């Protein structure tokens, strides 16, 4: 695209938000000063929009608005999902404007960002939405021509008759939108070989706003009369508020009010700075009611549980104990990882305006529908009274699944009777997290005649245990005697999903273990895996396992081939890792070099099978990000509790990976015609293992605990 | 409260603020320039990077009382057409994921390119070390900086 088209596209987007109407009402905070719009662009802006379904409206000029229903957290679905609609609608992508839809449980199913499921679960719905509208437009043209739809075809938003007549979507929209919606099942979908938008990289639809600093994010949101709020929460888990003194707070310029709600105290102010400052001088006393947990306790508790079997194992094939008794050798390793905050770049925040008539919520949220029902409960209101608009999110990683911040905002607005925006400082964000739980895994195998005859995995996890079919992941099915035990240990630390839940550390432990096991067996790491896959394919053990051998082997072989596995140049040490999660198969080879005695990761070669790739450049972005995120947290993710209180309060005490430590990433997709799966998460789980295995190859040292680099090593 | 006149993106603005108010919050809350982001408030993440007389500065730790007549440029004023070579390179490489850190990254990179028109990989790493991208778009940021440098 040339820059001039860029600019007009940007203006289209602005104008369309300004033009408003129907579903757009209320979303026009997207900074759309009408005086900035050049006159020639105005002509293309429709006077009227005709709605086809909840995803599409078409104006009389032929401009198409496609609504993106799911929340955007940086996974780029605001571009990729409308691409799927546009493909079946058969329009030119440059004539498409994308708008974020508000929460509407009648129009949309699953308005959630989580589990890498948006694309996978939206795929058919979105294609149908496009195909239905296309059919209505084609049928309308055929009627006008007194002809058959079968004699018509579509090219870039123009219905053409084989005799040469043409009608544009813009000309047809008004009439077509009145038609009865055809039965979705009756509308054929395109063959993947006919795709012209899907599979071609399309730039992020919010690019212009991001590059020019427009207010896209929750923290940027402003409303006439809005005031700002910060909240002081108990500083440690297990504590409750005893009393507080707000004398100093009230002396701060700009502070308007101090309100207690539950165990928390809100400071309301004219601006963010005053609200933050007011909170800083607020004095409060707390009493310890619940257990004051610290990291030593967490670690010991996890390890103690690993020595026990659970009452109900998650899976049992054969008899591991018998096999262990008969084995030549037992090989056993334990892996441990700490709690982790999400550390999204945009701290938690939410706008709320609670009045007698309605509850108006705006902000960054991965789960708008769940949040709506929780606010309804909290305020004892009907869900219908509550509207939720989703802003672009400055990262989520699971943190914004939990609407605690939205509920707090609603409560503060309810009590203060004002439109407020609740803002977390970075410190608040670190102290009031829904952390990735600390966990530990023990792997124990029995070896007889150089074969693995038994495999016993024990999990110890706070506030959860592996879910779904995770216990039937590889190498389940490949080993005669196989058992998974799991201990779900309660903790009063608030916990939740963190990018690739469970898999984010389980994969690390498993892949580091398999690597060490291969070394123990004198086998190549890839060869050992392929041997096991062979068994799982030809002679599977027990109930069906949770992976497709061919797809898994496909990515492993591709990564091995592209990385020249086993033949790295002198001085380059490779580590292998492969994992299946979120319906996507991933294999990664990390390459470590030793520079001045310091091992450094310089490259990761990655093979992915995620079915059809919708938006290649954006898909690569997710993959690159996932891998670097996995490596960063394996290296540096250090987070500790003392007496229930987090010890890291800001980025100076919580190290995130930065540019100098980030490796180059090379990605290879398995060519596929299968329905697409997600990419937001699945490249993260194998990354830490690939790194650990490469480090072991380079230095001989094995890492059994994350992070490899402790924060105290850095801070001294 | 005191009254300050500062020069932002080529025009002078008068604001009432406490002397210790960071420039960041003056830009965001008082002047409606929300492209400059809050990430940490302690000069650790770079999300709030602006130019002060051409140098990249963390606006979260710059009290308004210290700005006086230094020229402030924010992402909104980097280029009147949003066509700075870095912005063009960002489009070309489709850099952002969530996008939150990107204004800070661009402002920091713009100051680097002003000093060093042809930075090496190491020089880019060194200059960009202070800017966190939680989504880890680092490989693209680096490529985009090189693309922009090539065009200078
Ligand atoms: S907000 Fe200023 S450096 Fe992080
Ligand atoms: S793009 Fe999300 S923090 Fe950088």
Short mmCIF file of C-alpha atoms in Angstrom, two decimals, chain B residues 22-142:
data_model
loop_
_atom_site.label_atom_id
_atom_site.label_comp_id
_atom_site.label_asym_id
_atom_site.label_seq_id
_atom_site.Cartn_x
_atom_site.Cartn_y
_atom_site.Cartn_z
CA UNK B 22 4.90 13.94 35.88
CA UNK B 23 4.78 15.24 32.33
CA UNK B 24 3.16 11.90 31.41
CA UNK B 25 -0.01 12.68 33.35
CA UNK B 26 -0.13 16.25 32.15
CA UNK B 27 -0.02 14.99 28.57
CA UNK B 28 -2.58 12.29 29.14
CA UNK B 29 -5.07 13.78 31.56
CA UNK B 30 -4.79 17.52 30.91
CA UNK B 31 -3.87 17.72 27.22
CA UNK B 32 -5.63 14.61 25.95
CA UNK B 33 -2.45 13.34 24.32
CA UNK B 34 -2.90 9.70 25.27
CA UNK B 35 -0.50 8.21 22.76
CA UNK B 36 2.17 8.43 25.47
CA UNK B 37 1.51 5.45 27.71
CA UNK B 38 1.85 4.62 31.37
CA UNK B 39 3.59 1.32 32.05
CA UNK B 40 5.57 1.54 35.27
CA UNK B 41 5.99 5.12 36.48
CA UNK B 42 9.62 4.50 37.45
CA UNK B 43 11.54 4.77 34.15
CA UNK B 44 11.78 1.00 33.73
CA UNK B 45 9.65 0.22 30.68
CA UNK B 46 9.85 3.04 28.15
CA UNK B 47 6.13 3.15 27.37
CA UNK B 48 6.03 6.85 28.26
CA UNK B 49 8.95 7.92 26.05
CA UNK B 50 8.76 11.42 24.56
CA UNK B 51 11.35 13.77 23.11
CA UNK B 52 12.61 16.64 25.18
CA UNK B 53 14.61 18.96 22.99
CA UNK B 54 15.14 15.96 20.72
CA UNK B 55 16.33 13.48 23.34
CA UNK B 56 14.30 10.43 24.35
CA UNK B 57 13.05 10.87 27.91
CA UNK B 58 10.77 8.91 30.23
CA UNK B 59 7.93 11.31 30.84
CA UNK B 60 6.70 9.35 33.87
CA UNK B 61 9.59 10.67 35.95
CA UNK B 62 9.75 14.24 34.61
CA UNK B 63 7.96 16.65 36.95
CA UNK B 64 6.10 19.34 35.04
CA UNK B 65 8.00 21.96 37.04
CA UNK B 66 11.27 20.93 35.36
CA UNK B 67 10.15 21.18 31.73
CA UNK B 68 10.21 24.99 31.31
CA UNK B 69 10.85 25.91 27.67
CA UNK B 70 12.24 22.59 26.47
CA UNK B 71 10.39 21.35 23.39
CA UNK B 72 8.23 18.30 24.01
CA UNK B 73 7.40 16.01 21.12
CA UNK B 74 5.01 13.11 21.59
CA UNK B 75 3.98 10.35 19.21
CA UNK B 76 1.12 12.58 18.06
CA UNK B 77 3.62 15.20 16.93
CA UNK B 78 6.42 13.00 15.59
CA UNK B 79 5.32 13.64 12.02
CA UNK B 80 2.35 15.70 10.90
CA UNK B 81 1.40 13.05 8.34
CA UNK B 82 2.33 10.08 10.54
CA UNK B 83 4.85 9.28 7.84
CA UNK B 84 8.09 9.34 9.79
CA UNK B 85 10.38 6.67 8.28
CA UNK B 86 9.85 4.64 11.44
CA UNK B 87 6.08 4.84 11.15
CA UNK B 88 6.36 3.73 7.52
CA UNK B 89 8.65 0.88 8.54
CA UNK B 90 6.24 -0.10 11.30
CA UNK B 91 3.49 -0.41 8.67
CA UNK B 92 5.72 -2.41 6.38
CA UNK B 93 6.69 -4.92 9.08
CA UNK B 94 3.26 -4.94 10.74
CA UNK B 95 5.08 -4.60 14.05
CA UNK B 96 2.46 -4.28 16.82
CA UNK B 97 0.70 -7.02 18.66
CA UNK B 98 -1.32 -5.38 21.42
CA UNK B 99 0.25 -2.07 20.40
CA UNK B 100 0.50 -0.58 23.87
CA UNK B 101 4.27 -0.20 24.00
CA UNK B 102 4.68 0.86 20.40
CA UNK B 103 4.52 4.64 20.72
CA UNK B 104 7.31 4.48 23.28
CA UNK B 105 9.32 2.15 21.06
CA UNK B 106 8.95 4.47 18.07
CA UNK B 107 9.85 7.59 20.04
CA UNK B 108 12.90 5.88 21.49
CA UNK B 109 13.97 4.58 18.08
CA UNK B 110 13.46 8.02 16.51
CA UNK B 111 15.90 9.53 18.99
CA UNK B 112 18.38 6.75 18.23
CA UNK B 113 18.19 7.36 14.47
CA UNK B 114 18.73 11.05 14.98
CA UNK B 115 22.03 10.28 16.72
CA UNK B 116 23.07 7.31 14.65
CA UNK B 117 21.77 7.07 11.10
CA UNK B 118 23.09 3.58 10.57
CA UNK B 119 22.99 1.72 13.88
CA UNK B 120 24.45 -1.78 14.16
CA UNK B 121 22.43 -4.61 15.72
CA UNK B 122 24.30 -4.09 18.97
CA UNK B 123 23.65 -0.37 18.92
CA UNK B 124 19.94 -1.01 18.38
CA UNK B 125 19.90 -3.55 21.23
CA UNK B 126 21.66 -1.12 23.51
CA UNK B 127 19.41 1.82 22.67
CA UNK B 128 16.19 -0.18 22.90
CA UNK B 129 17.05 -2.11 26.06
CA UNK B 130 14.95 0.23 28.18
CA UNK B 131 11.75 -0.39 26.23
CA UNK B 132 9.78 -3.46 27.26
CA UNK B 133 7.40 -5.11 24.84
CA UNK B 134 5.44 -7.66 26.85
CA UNK B 135 4.14 -9.13 23.59
CA UNK B 136 7.78 -9.54 22.51
CA UNK B 137 7.62 -7.90 19.10
CA UNK B 138 11.37 -7.29 19.43
CA UNK B 139 12.42 -9.04 16.19
CA UNK B 140 10.06 -6.82 14.21
CA UNK B 141 10.97 -3.64 16.03
CA UNK B 142 14.57 -4.33 15.19
#
